[in-house]
Amino acid sequence: DTLHAAQIAKRLSYNREANMVYVTAKMLARAGLTIEQLESTAEVPHLAEIDALKKGKLDVALSGEPWLSHVVATGAGTVWIRAEDAAPNEPYGYVFFGRNLLERDRDAGRRFMLAYREAMGRYLEGKTERNVAILAAATGEDPAVVRNACWAAMRADSRIDTTGMLHFQHWAHERGLVPTLATVAQLWDSTFIAHADSVARGAAH
């Protein structure tokens, strides 16, 4: 995700999901700005957002791939602030297990994690012909766009930065989005990853 604009201005479009608001706030802070200082619009659909940037109806927008590539390719905007610079090592996605996998059928949870780790290994091979074809088919994007896009960094061990997770939780709590603070132990069950590690070690011998 990236904030892009020709210059610091007032009209801002961004995703209202809590984690995206958090990232937007951290990006703007790099420029000494807050969301409240800008004229926030209703969240604009991506295609309309590109058109609005072209016509000067928007000055700043939060954009992730593949939309970022479209913005740059069409000349609608340029990269202003990168999320990776404003919030380094910030986790953007999680795998959530519900009660079925956590309590009723933990073996299914273990098997899911093994499959997930295998898929992650394939993803981390990079922009291979097969990976580009798979992502192009899944997203409906042109393979050239997928190949040129910035692919999100992913950890091969599937672990998360719990420090970043807790920072986000405190931010959400301060704004009344989370009623109580949870501990890492309440949020994260590492036993599924530990099992995947043991299987991987066994396969290596």
Short mmCIF file of N, CA and C in Angstrom, two decimals, residues 11 49-59 76:
data_model
loop_
_atom_site.label_atom_id
_atom_site.label_comp_id
_atom_site.label_asym_id
_atom_site.label_seq_id
_atom_site.Cartn_x
_atom_site.Cartn_y
_atom_site.Cartn_z
N ARG A 11 -7.55 16.66 -0.40
CA ARG A 11 -8.60 15.67 -0.63
C ARG A 11 -8.04 14.26 -0.59
N GLU A 49 -11.32 5.98 -8.42
CA GLU A 49 -10.25 6.68 -7.72
C GLU A 49 -9.16 7.10 -8.71
N ILE A 50 -8.81 6.20 -9.64
CA ILE A 50 -7.80 6.52 -10.65
C ILE A 50 -8.28 7.69 -11.50
N ASP A 51 -9.53 7.66 -11.90
CA ASP A 51 -10.08 8.74 -12.72
C ASP A 51 -10.11 10.06 -11.94
N ALA A 52 -10.45 9.97 -10.65
CA ALA A 52 -10.51 11.17 -9.82
C ALA A 52 -9.13 11.78 -9.63
N LEU A 53 -8.11 10.94 -9.49
CA LEU A 53 -6.75 11.45 -9.39
C LEU A 53 -6.33 12.14 -10.68
N LYS A 54 -6.67 11.54 -11.81
CA LYS A 54 -6.34 12.13 -13.11
C LYS A 54 -6.97 13.52 -13.27
N LYS A 55 -8.23 13.65 -12.84
CA LYS A 55 -8.96 14.89 -13.05
C LYS A 55 -8.74 15.91 -11.94
N GLY A 56 -7.92 15.54 -10.94
CA GLY A 56 -7.64 16.47 -9.86
C GLY A 56 -8.73 16.58 -8.83
N LYS A 57 -9.68 15.64 -8.86
CA LYS A 57 -10.74 15.65 -7.86
C LYS A 57 -10.29 15.01 -6.55
N LEU A 58 -9.20 14.24 -6.61
CA LEU A 58 -8.54 13.68 -5.43
C LEU A 58 -7.08 14.09 -5.49
N ASP A 59 -6.51 14.34 -4.31
CA ASP A 59 -5.10 14.70 -4.24
C ASP A 59 -4.25 13.57 -3.68
N ALA A 76 -1.81 8.74 -13.44
CA ALA A 76 -2.77 9.38 -12.54
C ALA A 76 -2.12 9.91 -11.28
#
